[in-house]
Structures are given as structure tokens and as C-alpha cells.
Amino acid sequence: MDAKERELLQLIEKSGRLETSTIAKLMGISEEETKQIIEKLENEKVILGYSAIINWTKGTDEGAVTAMIDVKVTPKRGVGFDKVAERIYRFPEVKAVYLMSGVYDLSVSIEGKTMAEVGRFVSEKLSTIDSVISTTTHFILKKYKHDGLVFSENEEDKRIVVSP
Amino acid sequence: MITEQTSKYLSNNVQAIQPSGIRRFFDLASSMENVISLGVGEPDFVTPWNVIEASYHSLEQGYTAYTANAGLLELRKEISRYMRRRFGVTYSAEDEMVVTVGASQAIDIALRAVVNPGEEVIVVEPSFVSYAPTVTLAGGVPVPVHTYSKDEFKLQPEQIEAAVTERTKAILLCSPNNPTGTVLSISDLVKIAEVVERHDLLVISDEIYAELTYDEPYTSFPAVRNMRERTILISGFSKAFAMTGWRLGFACGPKDILQAMLKIHQYTMMCAPTMAQHAALEALVNGQKDVVRMKESYRQRRSLVTHALEELGLSCHIPGGAFYVFPSIEKTGLSSEEFAEQLLMKEQVAVVPGSVFGVSGEGHVRCSYATSIQKLEEAMRRIDRFVKTL
Ligand SMILES: Cc1ncc(COP(=O)(O)O)c(C=O)c1O
């Protein structure tokens, strides 16, 4: 990856909503070139998508419950952890799956409307998978920071309006 | 309140200086709502967290007393290593350095240490608003040398030559410059050094924006041949480390001069704030990544703003450093004061009139791009609308 690609990624990682024309000006390159770099990175699946980070607890109760589940599995001959992980990540309720080192194998993050809904998913879908030995569910009580963003009021500009 | 009755008590020096032109704009802009300010001369980042944490730690450990007058030796040693590593200049932590209350205090004690009543100090304008008044307060006479947009606001050596008299003591240099963002290249500095040497001048080199240069590697003035022994180098933590409110700077230079500055510092200030010194130490040891991150962001915004101004037809050279652009507003037919005032009233965008930085700043305004991308874009839209109504 070259320096321009890296710079562009850093820009849109922070704010996916930047207009192409703004990105071009920030980087001091043409809009045409900016478009080309973006397309290339999309094609190469370096850019996987553009999403917003939403604080769902504000003004809405949708998807307000998130749980992190530690999952122990017996890896299947020939396919290892990957097939089990795939069976789990295909469920739309599952927001993230990571293979972990340590006392458990997979870390699975689930979102639901209520605790009961998440509980149902774990008992009916997740723990019934053949290779799953055990699950430990941790509900997230409050999000302080997520993906580098702080979940609090906007920090106001504390500078005086005109200074030397 | 100053009445005629009491004003007679004031010193001539203080009566000789004007209140800062920035002050008036501050009062005006503060009284309004919804202002997008391009008028701020400081980073829009908050101080990196590890640095803030270091000051908590300092307090928790009970460091609530004075430090050595020159500053914590540990900090001075780290400044010494930092200056060698980053700018290739070497100063002894023991006797060639003072930690000060901002670069501002370093400038003040440098001038007071060297200027005799009536001696002249050359000030390169447009300049940081404090230079000329600080020279006056030190009992000296500021002698402005003007620089122009046609030269990208670079000081021409002949101009120093023309300004020198038998009373000239020193010249105040600032690169990258506030308000123009101009950076003097090594060849500019070498030419200036020749004249400085010929006339046996002292140089006070304000390098507070040295970390914030975008195009070429930075040359520190004392790194120029034969200049170390006649240069007082001023720097600090305000700009590069986003620590304006911490009030921490430093001066480095030849032992005799620095020891004289230390005398003034010791009798008038005692020492810089202790917790800020611990924070600065952390900034030097672990802060370079943050400096690079912030600088990268300024560089991008410089590009955004210079493009936008160009599209609006307000021409400006591309400043090599700091976080200011200094576009010409001459084509609007307004003075810089009128431009700034009307822009503020009609579109609620605060910029600083060039005239507050000296006569040669007239015809320009200073816009700081240390502001979020969204605000910069909105400000440019508003300026566009404003310029079109003229
Ligand atoms: C050129 C220049 N020198 C010095 C200073 C003062 O810096 P400090 O906050 O370290 O006193 C400033 C602040 O705007 C500046 O622009």
C-alpha cells in the first residue's frame, strides 16, 4: 500500500462521509485520482464498507443490548476453527466473531433488542452447535468508547474566539 | 480605571505601547453567536492524554513545590536530547537553557537580558503581535522591517542591511512565521547569517512552530555556521504538543546570555509550573507520534484551505509551516480591518486583520486552519458568499 492510499484510508476511517472533492483537496490531488484510489481499494476489499457509528441508546431502544460471548469449541478435523466460526458469523444477530488466544476460543458479539432475545439466541442457536462446548455471556452495560470514538457529548471547542 | 489623575503614575514604556489589535477583535467576536473562528492561534487538538496523565501523576506524587529556577534538570536534559535529535543543535542542560512560562516569557527575558535603553531591535513584520511591545517594555526601540507577499513574506538580507544603525543590537526572527506561515529555507538563513555576522548582531530566533513544517526539513538558525554563539533560540510546547494553556516554553543559547536570562527569570518568575514541567517531560519522551499525527492533519487542512481560497480568488502563497494562511484581500477594496469586521458582522466568520501584525500585514487577513474540516468548509462557503456581495 502506498502513502497516498494509506492517507486516504486514514481520512475516511475517521469520517466516511467526506465528499470525494473534500478528500481530494485535503490530500492535494485531483478528484479523478481520488476516485481511482477509492475504487481500487474497494475492489481489493481493503475498504469493506462504509458505516456510521450510532449510539442506539439515544432516543431509540432499537438494538440496545449487546453481549460479548466467550465460546469454547472443539475444532473439527480438517476444518479447524474456521468452519465453526463461519456457522456462527452467518447469523445476522452476530456482529463480530474473533478467534482468541487464552482460555476460550471464539469471542462472539451479539446485538438484540432485549436481554431475553440475546439469551434465546445463545441457548437455542449458539450453544446447540455441535462443536460448541460452552458459552459465557457478558452483557455490555454501557458503552464509553467504541472503535476509537468516545460515546459522550461532543467535546466543545474551549478556545477563545480570537487569540494571538 | 485609568483616569488622568492616575495615568500620570504610569511608566513611559507602558504608555508607549498600544493594546493588542487582536484584543478588539476578540471583544467583537465574543459578543456574537454562531461564530466560526479562524481567528485562533492555537491547536484545535486537546493535549495528548498521556501528557495530561503525567501532570495528574505529578500532583499525586506531591510535586506541588517550586523546581530549580532553570527548570527540572531532568526536563532540561530531555530538551537537550530532543533539540539535538530533531534539529541537530546541541545545548548543555546545565547552563545553556532555561525553562520558561511559555515562549512568551522566554522572549521577554531574552530581550530584557540584552537590550540597553535606546538600543534597537529589528522586528520582521508582519510579526507575532508581542514582539514590538516586548522590545519597548525592555527599554529598546523596535525597528520594523517589512516583508511582502511578492517575496512570500521572506526577509531579504538587503533589508536588514538598510535597517541597521550603530544602535542596532539584535534581530528577532520567526520561522515558521505567525501570521504568514512563511518558512525560511537554509539558503535564506545563510544569507541572513552573513549580514548578521557582518554587523555583529545578536539573533533571537523564535522557533516555536519548528515542528509544524510541511514541505522541507526544518533548519534551526543556530545550526547555521557561526550562528550558535550569537543566537538565543526560543521554543516551547504550546503549538507542536497542543499545550498552549500549560504555559511552558524554553530558551537555549550561549552560557553567558542564558545565565543572564536566568537571573531575570529567577527574580521575577522563580520557575515554570511544576506539574506542567512533568507533563512536558512526558511530551518529549513519548509525544513524537502525536506531533506527527497532528501535523499530518494540519497539512491536509492547509491544502483544503489554500485550494478553497484560490477558488474564491483570494490569492495566497502556500505557507510552509505553522497553521495560518495569509491571503490577500486587496481585490475587495477593503482595508483588512474593514474586511474582518464586515465578514464577522455579515457571515459570522472571525479572521484577524493583517494590520494588527504590522503595517506590511495590511491588505491581508490571517486565517487559522486549526479547526475541523466541517467548520473550515462552512467558513469557506461563508467567505465566498461575503466576497460575492462586495
Ligand atoms: C510566533 C510565536 N511566538 C510565541 C508565541 C507564544 O507561545 P507560548 O504559548 O509558548 O507563550 C506564539 C503564540 O501565538 C507565537 O505565535
mmCIF file of N, CA, C and O in Angstrom, chain B residues 88-162:
data_model
loop_
_atom_site.group_PDB
_atom_site.id
_atom_site.type_symbol
_atom_site.label_atom_id
_atom_site.label_comp_id
_atom_site.label_asym_id
_atom_site.label_seq_id
_atom_site.Cartn_x
_atom_site.Cartn_y
_atom_site.Cartn_z
ATOM 1 N N GLY B 88 19.303 19.029 15.384
ATOM 2 C CA GLY B 88 20.756 18.986 15.248
ATOM 3 C C GLY B 88 21.478 20.121 15.955
ATOM 4 O O GLY B 88 22.579 20.495 15.551
ATOM 5 N N VAL B 89 20.864 20.699 16.981
ATOM 6 C CA VAL B 89 21.566 21.734 17.744
ATOM 7 C C VAL B 89 21.794 21.211 19.168
ATOM 8 O O VAL B 89 20.931 20.551 19.733
ATOM 9 N N THR B 90 22.969 21.507 19.705
ATOM 10 C CA THR B 90 23.348 20.923 20.988
ATOM 11 C C THR B 90 23.506 21.993 22.046
ATOM 12 O O THR B 90 24.238 22.967 21.847
ATOM 13 N N TYR B 91 22.798 21.843 23.155
ATOM 14 C CA TYR B 91 22.903 22.788 24.264
ATOM 15 C C TYR B 91 23.069 22.017 25.561
ATOM 16 O O TYR B 91 22.478 20.947 25.723
ATOM 17 N N SER B 92 23.846 22.581 26.446
ATOM 18 C CA SER B 92 24.041 21.920 27.722
ATOM 19 C C SER B 92 22.844 22.186 28.626
ATOM 20 O O SER B 92 22.405 23.331 28.795
ATOM 21 N N ALA B 93 22.328 21.098 29.215
ATOM 22 C CA ALA B 93 21.171 21.219 30.101
ATOM 23 C C ALA B 93 21.553 22.011 31.351
ATOM 24 O O ALA B 93 20.714 22.654 31.963
ATOM 25 N N GLU B 94 22.807 21.974 31.714
ATOM 26 C CA GLU B 94 23.230 22.596 32.968
ATOM 27 C C GLU B 94 23.238 24.120 32.895
ATOM 28 O O GLU B 94 22.764 24.790 33.795
ATOM 29 N N ASP B 95 23.808 24.675 31.830
ATOM 30 C CA ASP B 95 23.986 26.135 31.876
ATOM 31 C C ASP B 95 23.648 26.871 30.583
ATOM 32 O O ASP B 95 23.950 28.056 30.442
ATOM 33 N N GLU B 96 23.028 26.173 29.629
ATOM 34 C CA GLU B 96 22.684 26.875 28.391
ATOM 35 C C GLU B 96 21.176 26.822 28.115
ATOM 36 O O GLU B 96 20.751 26.888 26.956
ATOM 37 N N MET B 97 20.414 26.721 29.167
ATOM 38 C CA MET B 97 18.975 26.514 28.954
ATOM 39 C C MET B 97 18.155 27.017 30.142
ATOM 40 O O MET B 97 18.572 26.862 31.284
ATOM 41 N N VAL B 98 16.993 27.628 29.846
ATOM 42 C CA VAL B 98 16.052 27.979 30.912
ATOM 43 C C VAL B 98 14.660 27.513 30.482
ATOM 44 O O VAL B 98 14.256 27.728 29.333
ATOM 45 N N VAL B 99 13.954 26.874 31.380
ATOM 46 C CA VAL B 99 12.556 26.506 31.133
ATOM 47 C C VAL B 99 11.700 27.691 31.588
ATOM 48 O O VAL B 99 11.872 28.187 32.704
ATOM 49 N N THR B 100 10.814 28.133 30.714
ATOM 50 C CA THR B 100 10.090 29.387 30.963
ATOM 51 C C THR B 100 8.579 29.199 30.952
ATOM 52 O O THR B 100 8.082 28.135 30.592
ATOM 53 N N VAL B 101 7.898 30.245 31.317
ATOM 54 C CA VAL B 101 6.437 30.248 31.287
ATOM 55 C C VAL B 101 6.007 30.631 29.857
ATOM 56 O O VAL B 101 5.791 31.789 29.541
ATOM 57 N N GLY B 102 5.975 29.617 29.010
ATOM 58 C CA GLY B 102 5.679 29.849 27.603
ATOM 59 C C GLY B 102 6.876 30.437 26.873
ATOM 60 O O GLY B 102 7.819 30.953 27.495
ATOM 61 N N ALA B 103 6.830 30.329 25.544
ATOM 62 C CA ALA B 103 7.836 31.005 24.734
ATOM 63 C C ALA B 103 7.738 32.505 25.001
ATOM 64 O O ALA B 103 8.726 33.239 24.924
ATOM 65 N N SER B 104 6.538 32.959 25.339
ATOM 66 C CA SER B 104 6.316 34.382 25.612
ATOM 67 C C SER B 104 7.290 34.911 26.660
ATOM 68 O O SER B 104 7.911 35.956 26.467
ATOM 69 N N GLN B 105 7.431 34.184 27.765
ATOM 70 C CA GLN B 105 8.342 34.671 28.797
ATOM 71 C C GLN B 105 9.790 34.572 28.340
ATOM 72 O O GLN B 105 10.626 35.409 28.696
ATOM 73 N N ALA B 106 10.083 33.562 27.544
ATOM 74 C CA ALA B 106 11.453 33.424 27.044
ATOM 75 C C ALA B 106 11.837 34.633 26.185
ATOM 76 O O ALA B 106 12.950 35.159 26.279
ATOM 77 N N ILE B 107 10.882 35.092 25.364
ATOM 78 C CA ILE B 107 11.135 36.267 24.529
ATOM 79 C C ILE B 107 11.377 37.489 25.425
ATOM 80 O O ILE B 107 12.315 38.263 25.223
ATOM 81 N N ASP B 108 10.540 37.611 26.420
ATOM 82 C CA ASP B 108 10.641 38.750 27.331
ATOM 83 C C ASP B 108 12.003 38.782 28.032
ATOM 84 O O ASP B 108 12.709 39.799 27.998
ATOM 85 N N ILE B 109 12.408 37.667 28.625
ATOM 86 C CA ILE B 109 13.667 37.724 29.372
ATOM 87 C C ILE B 109 14.871 37.792 28.444
ATOM 88 O O ILE B 109 15.893 38.359 28.802
ATOM 89 N N ALA B 110 14.726 37.272 27.234
ATOM 90 C CA ALA B 110 15.833 37.391 26.278
ATOM 91 C C ALA B 110 16.061 38.870 25.979
ATOM 92 O O ALA B 110 17.198 39.366 26.023
ATOM 93 N N LEU B 111 14.982 39.573 25.691
ATOM 94 C CA LEU B 111 15.110 40.990 25.355
ATOM 95 C C LEU B 111 15.619 41.794 26.547
ATOM 96 O O LEU B 111 16.515 42.637 26.417
ATOM 97 N N ARG B 112 15.071 41.509 27.705
ATOM 98 C CA ARG B 112 15.499 42.279 28.873
ATOM 99 C C ARG B 112 16.965 42.001 29.232
ATOM 100 O O ARG B 112 17.644 42.854 29.791
ATOM 101 N N ALA B 113 17.412 40.781 28.885
ATOM 102 C CA ALA B 113 18.799 40.449 29.213
ATOM 103 C C ALA B 113 19.797 41.167 28.303
ATOM 104 O O ALA B 113 20.953 41.353 28.684
ATOM 105 N N VAL B 114 19.369 41.550 27.117
ATOM 106 C CA VAL B 114 20.363 42.073 26.168
ATOM 107 C C VAL B 114 20.189 43.548 25.799
ATOM 108 O O VAL B 114 21.143 44.186 25.364
ATOM 109 N N VAL B 115 18.984 44.082 25.948
ATOM 110 C CA VAL B 115 18.737 45.427 25.425
ATOM 111 C C VAL B 115 19.066 46.511 26.460
ATOM 112 O O VAL B 115 18.624 46.441 27.599
ATOM 113 N N ASN B 116 19.851 47.488 26.053
ATOM 114 C CA ASN B 116 20.063 48.687 26.867
ATOM 115 C C ASN B 116 19.108 49.763 26.385
ATOM 116 O O ASN B 116 18.644 49.728 25.241
ATOM 117 N N PRO B 117 18.804 50.744 27.261
ATOM 118 C CA PRO B 117 17.852 51.788 26.861
ATOM 119 C C PRO B 117 18.250 52.414 25.524
ATOM 120 O O PRO B 117 19.411 52.769 25.319
ATOM 121 N N GLY B 118 17.285 52.477 24.631
ATOM 122 C CA GLY B 118 17.524 53.134 23.355
ATOM 123 C C GLY B 118 18.121 52.247 22.275
ATOM 124 O O GLY B 118 18.180 52.636 21.104
ATOM 125 N N GLU B 119 18.533 51.054 22.634
ATOM 126 C CA GLU B 119 19.094 50.170 21.600
ATOM 127 C C GLU B 119 17.985 49.610 20.719
ATOM 128 O O GLU B 119 16.857 49.399 21.167
ATOM 129 N N GLU B 120 18.341 49.375 19.476
ATOM 130 C CA GLU B 120 17.321 48.972 18.504
ATOM 131 C C GLU B 120 17.293 47.465 18.284
ATOM 132 O O GLU B 120 18.331 46.807 18.274
ATOM 133 N N VAL B 121 16.068 46.962 18.122
ATOM 134 C CA VAL B 121 15.900 45.547 17.782
ATOM 135 C C VAL B 121 15.063 45.485 16.500
ATOM 136 O O VAL B 121 13.979 46.066 16.430
ATOM 137 N N ILE B 122 15.614 44.818 15.515
ATOM 138 C CA ILE B 122 14.894 44.699 14.240
ATOM 139 C C ILE B 122 13.805 43.633 14.368
ATOM 140 O O ILE B 122 14.057 42.521 14.816
ATOM 141 N N VAL B 123 12.591 44.017 14.001
ATOM 142 C CA VAL B 123 11.456 43.093 14.058
ATOM 143 C C VAL B 123 10.941 42.887 12.635
ATOM 144 O O VAL B 123 10.612 43.848 11.940
ATOM 145 N N VAL B 124 10.922 41.636 12.210
ATOM 146 C CA VAL B 124 10.485 41.333 10.850
ATOM 147 C C VAL B 124 8.961 41.274 10.818
ATOM 148 O O VAL B 124 8.353 40.444 11.479
ATOM 149 N N GLU B 125 8.366 42.186 10.073
ATOM 150 C CA GLU B 125 6.897 42.236 10.016
ATOM 151 C C GLU B 125 6.375 41.747 8.666
ATOM 152 O O GLU B 125 7.096 41.851 7.681
ATOM 153 N N PRO B 126 5.158 41.210 8.579
ATOM 154 C CA PRO B 126 4.193 41.015 9.658
ATOM 155 C C PRO B 126 4.749 40.070 10.726
ATOM 156 O O PRO B 126 5.361 39.066 10.381
ATOM 157 N N SER B 127 4.492 40.411 11.982
ATOM 158 C CA SER B 127 5.059 39.610 13.052
ATOM 159 C C SER B 127 4.031 39.295 14.131
ATOM 160 O O SER B 127 3.002 39.950 14.238
ATOM 161 N N PHE B 128 4.366 38.300 14.909
ATOM 162 C CA PHE B 128 3.637 37.966 16.131
ATOM 163 C C PHE B 128 3.437 39.257 16.918
ATOM 164 O O PHE B 128 4.367 40.055 17.051
ATOM 165 N N VAL B 129 2.235 39.466 17.416
ATOM 166 C CA VAL B 129 1.867 40.754 17.998
ATOM 167 C C VAL B 129 2.709 41.183 19.201
ATOM 168 O O VAL B 129 2.772 42.362 19.516
ATOM 169 N N SER B 130 3.365 40.255 19.866
ATOM 170 C CA SER B 130 4.070 40.617 21.092
ATOM 171 C C SER B 130 5.461 41.201 20.888
ATOM 172 O O SER B 130 6.000 41.811 21.813
ATOM 173 N N TYR B 131 6.044 40.960 19.730
ATOM 174 C CA TYR B 131 7.461 41.314 19.598
ATOM 175 C C TYR B 131 7.758 42.793 19.865
ATOM 176 O O TYR B 131 8.557 43.117 20.742
ATOM 177 N N ALA B 132 7.143 43.671 19.084
ATOM 178 C CA ALA B 132 7.479 45.091 19.222
ATOM 179 C C ALA B 132 7.185 45.615 20.637
ATOM 180 O O ALA B 132 8.049 46.259 21.246
ATOM 181 N N PRO B 133 6.008 45.324 21.208
ATOM 182 C CA PRO B 133 5.758 45.793 22.575
ATOM 183 C C PRO B 133 6.764 45.249 23.589
ATOM 184 O O PRO B 133 7.159 45.975 24.515
ATOM 185 N N THR B 134 7.189 44.001 23.424
ATOM 186 C CA THR B 134 8.143 43.442 24.398
ATOM 187 C C THR B 134 9.493 44.150 24.280
ATOM 188 O O THR B 134 10.178 44.360 25.281
ATOM 189 N N VAL B 135 9.854 44.504 23.057
ATOM 190 C CA VAL B 135 11.102 45.271 22.874
ATOM 191 C C VAL B 135 10.973 46.606 23.601
ATOM 192 O O VAL B 135 11.866 47.018 24.356
ATOM 193 N N THR B 136 9.841 47.273 23.415
ATOM 194 C CA THR B 136 9.622 48.563 24.064
ATOM 195 C C THR B 136 9.664 48.431 25.584
ATOM 196 O O THR B 136 10.301 49.229 26.270
ATOM 197 N N LEU B 137 8.990 47.418 26.096
ATOM 198 C CA LEU B 137 8.968 47.231 27.546
ATOM 199 C C LEU B 137 10.365 46.955 28.101
ATOM 200 O O LEU B 137 10.661 47.273 29.246
ATOM 201 N N ALA B 138 11.226 46.385 27.260
ATOM 202 C CA ALA B 138 12.602 46.125 27.698
ATOM 203 C C ALA B 138 13.461 47.394 27.586
ATOM 204 O O ALA B 138 14.657 47.364 27.868
ATOM 205 N N GLY B 139 12.823 48.471 27.150
ATOM 206 C CA GLY B 139 13.558 49.730 27.038
ATOM 207 C C GLY B 139 14.188 49.945 25.673
ATOM 208 O O GLY B 139 14.872 50.943 25.430
ATOM 209 N N GLY B 140 13.963 49.014 24.768
ATOM 210 C CA GLY B 140 14.553 49.122 23.436
ATOM 211 C C GLY B 140 13.621 49.806 22.451
ATOM 212 O O GLY B 140 12.510 50.210 22.795
ATOM 213 N N VAL B 141 14.116 49.946 21.234
ATOM 214 C CA VAL B 141 13.325 50.557 20.175
ATOM 215 C C VAL B 141 13.104 49.509 19.078
ATOM 216 O O VAL B 141 14.067 49.070 18.448
ATOM 217 N N PRO B 142 11.844 49.093 18.871
ATOM 218 C CA PRO B 142 11.618 48.141 17.785
ATOM 219 C C PRO B 142 11.736 48.822 16.429
ATOM 220 O O PRO B 142 11.180 49.907 16.234
ATOM 221 N N VAL B 143 12.475 48.209 15.533
ATOM 222 C CA VAL B 143 12.621 48.768 14.186
ATOM 223 C C VAL B 143 12.012 47.781 13.204
ATOM 224 O O VAL B 143 12.565 46.705 12.980
ATOM 225 N N PRO B 144 10.845 48.119 12.648
ATOM 226 C CA PRO B 144 10.199 47.161 11.761
ATOM 227 C C PRO B 144 10.907 47.055 10.413
ATOM 228 O O PRO B 144 11.346 48.062 9.859
ATOM 229 N N VAL B 145 11.032 45.828 9.936
ATOM 230 C CA VAL B 145 11.466 45.599 8.552
ATOM 231 C C VAL B 145 10.308 44.870 7.898
ATOM 232 O O VAL B 145 9.829 43.862 8.417
ATOM 233 N N HIS B 146 9.838 45.415 6.803
ATOM 234 C CA HIS B 146 8.625 44.858 6.208
ATOM 235 C C HIS B 146 8.932 43.761 5.203
ATOM 236 O O HIS B 146 9.890 43.850 4.462
ATOM 237 N N THR B 147 8.093 42.748 5.192
ATOM 238 C CA THR B 147 8.208 41.734 4.143
ATOM 239 C C THR B 147 6.891 41.718 3.368
ATOM 240 O O THR B 147 5.868 42.165 3.864
ATOM 241 N N TYR B 148 6.967 41.190 2.136
ATOM 242 C CA TYR B 148 5.833 41.355 1.227
ATOM 243 C C TYR B 148 5.415 40.043 0.590
ATOM 244 O O TYR B 148 6.237 39.133 0.425
ATOM 245 N N SER B 149 4.143 40.003 0.182
ATOM 246 C CA SER B 149 3.647 38.761 -0.399
ATOM 247 C C SER B 149 4.396 38.398 -1.677
ATOM 248 O O SER B 149 4.551 37.223 -1.981
ATOM 249 N N LYS B 150 4.885 39.408 -2.426
ATOM 250 C CA LYS B 150 5.617 39.075 -3.656
ATOM 251 C C LYS B 150 6.883 38.267 -3.347
ATOM 252 O O LYS B 150 7.362 37.502 -4.178
ATOM 253 N N ASP B 151 7.429 38.423 -2.163
ATOM 254 C CA ASP B 151 8.590 37.621 -1.734
ATOM 255 C C ASP B 151 8.161 36.452 -0.859
ATOM 256 O O ASP B 151 8.972 35.890 -0.121
ATOM 257 N N GLU B 152 6.883 36.118 -0.897
ATOM 258 C CA GLU B 152 6.324 35.120 0.008
ATOM 259 C C GLU B 152 6.629 35.465 1.467
ATOM 260 O O GLU B 152 6.860 34.587 2.302
ATOM 261 N N PHE B 153 6.679 36.733 1.743
ATOM 262 C CA PHE B 153 6.963 37.248 3.090
ATOM 263 C C PHE B 153 8.305 36.766 3.633
ATOM 264 O O PHE B 153 8.456 36.514 4.818
ATOM 265 N N LYS B 154 9.270 36.628 2.713
ATOM 266 C CA LYS B 154 10.611 36.252 3.172
ATOM 267 C C LYS B 154 11.454 37.494 3.347
ATOM 268 O O LYS B 154 11.451 38.384 2.493
ATOM 269 N N LEU B 155 12.182 37.514 4.436
ATOM 270 C CA LEU B 155 13.067 38.638 4.723
ATOM 271 C C LEU B 155 14.211 38.650 3.715
ATOM 272 O O LEU B 155 14.850 37.630 3.471
ATOM 273 N N GLN B 156 14.452 39.810 3.114
ATOM 274 C CA GLN B 156 15.578 39.949 2.187
ATOM 275 C C GLN B 156 16.771 40.535 2.958
ATOM 276 O O GLN B 156 16.614 41.537 3.653
ATOM 277 N N PRO B 157 17.949 39.927 2.810
ATOM 278 C CA PRO B 157 19.110 40.363 3.576
ATOM 279 C C PRO B 157 19.409 41.856 3.394
ATOM 280 O O PRO B 157 19.805 42.527 4.355
ATOM 281 N N GLU B 158 19.180 42.390 2.189
ATOM 282 C CA GLU B 158 19.442 43.820 1.966
ATOM 283 C C GLU B 158 18.600 44.680 2.902
ATOM 284 O O GLU B 158 18.995 45.783 3.273
ATOM 285 N N GLN B 159 17.424 44.156 3.253
ATOM 286 C CA GLN B 159 16.552 44.945 4.129
ATOM 287 C C GLN B 159 17.135 45.074 5.528
ATOM 288 O O GLN B 159 16.972 46.106 6.166
ATOM 289 N N ILE B 160 17.803 44.033 5.972
ATOM 290 C CA ILE B 160 18.456 44.127 7.285
ATOM 291 C C ILE B 160 19.548 45.180 7.176
ATOM 292 O O ILE B 160 19.662 46.073 8.020
ATOM 293 N N GLU B 161 20.327 45.033 6.124
ATOM 294 C CA GLU B 161 21.426 45.962 5.855
ATOM 295 C C GLU B 161 20.922 47.404 5.952
ATOM 296 O O GLU B 161 21.529 48.253 6.611
ATOM 297 N N ALA B 162 19.777 47.653 5.324
ATOM 298 C CA ALA B 162 19.250 49.009 5.287
ATOM 299 C C ALA B 162 18.737 49.482 6.647
ATOM 300 O O ALA B 162 18.724 50.684 6.933
#
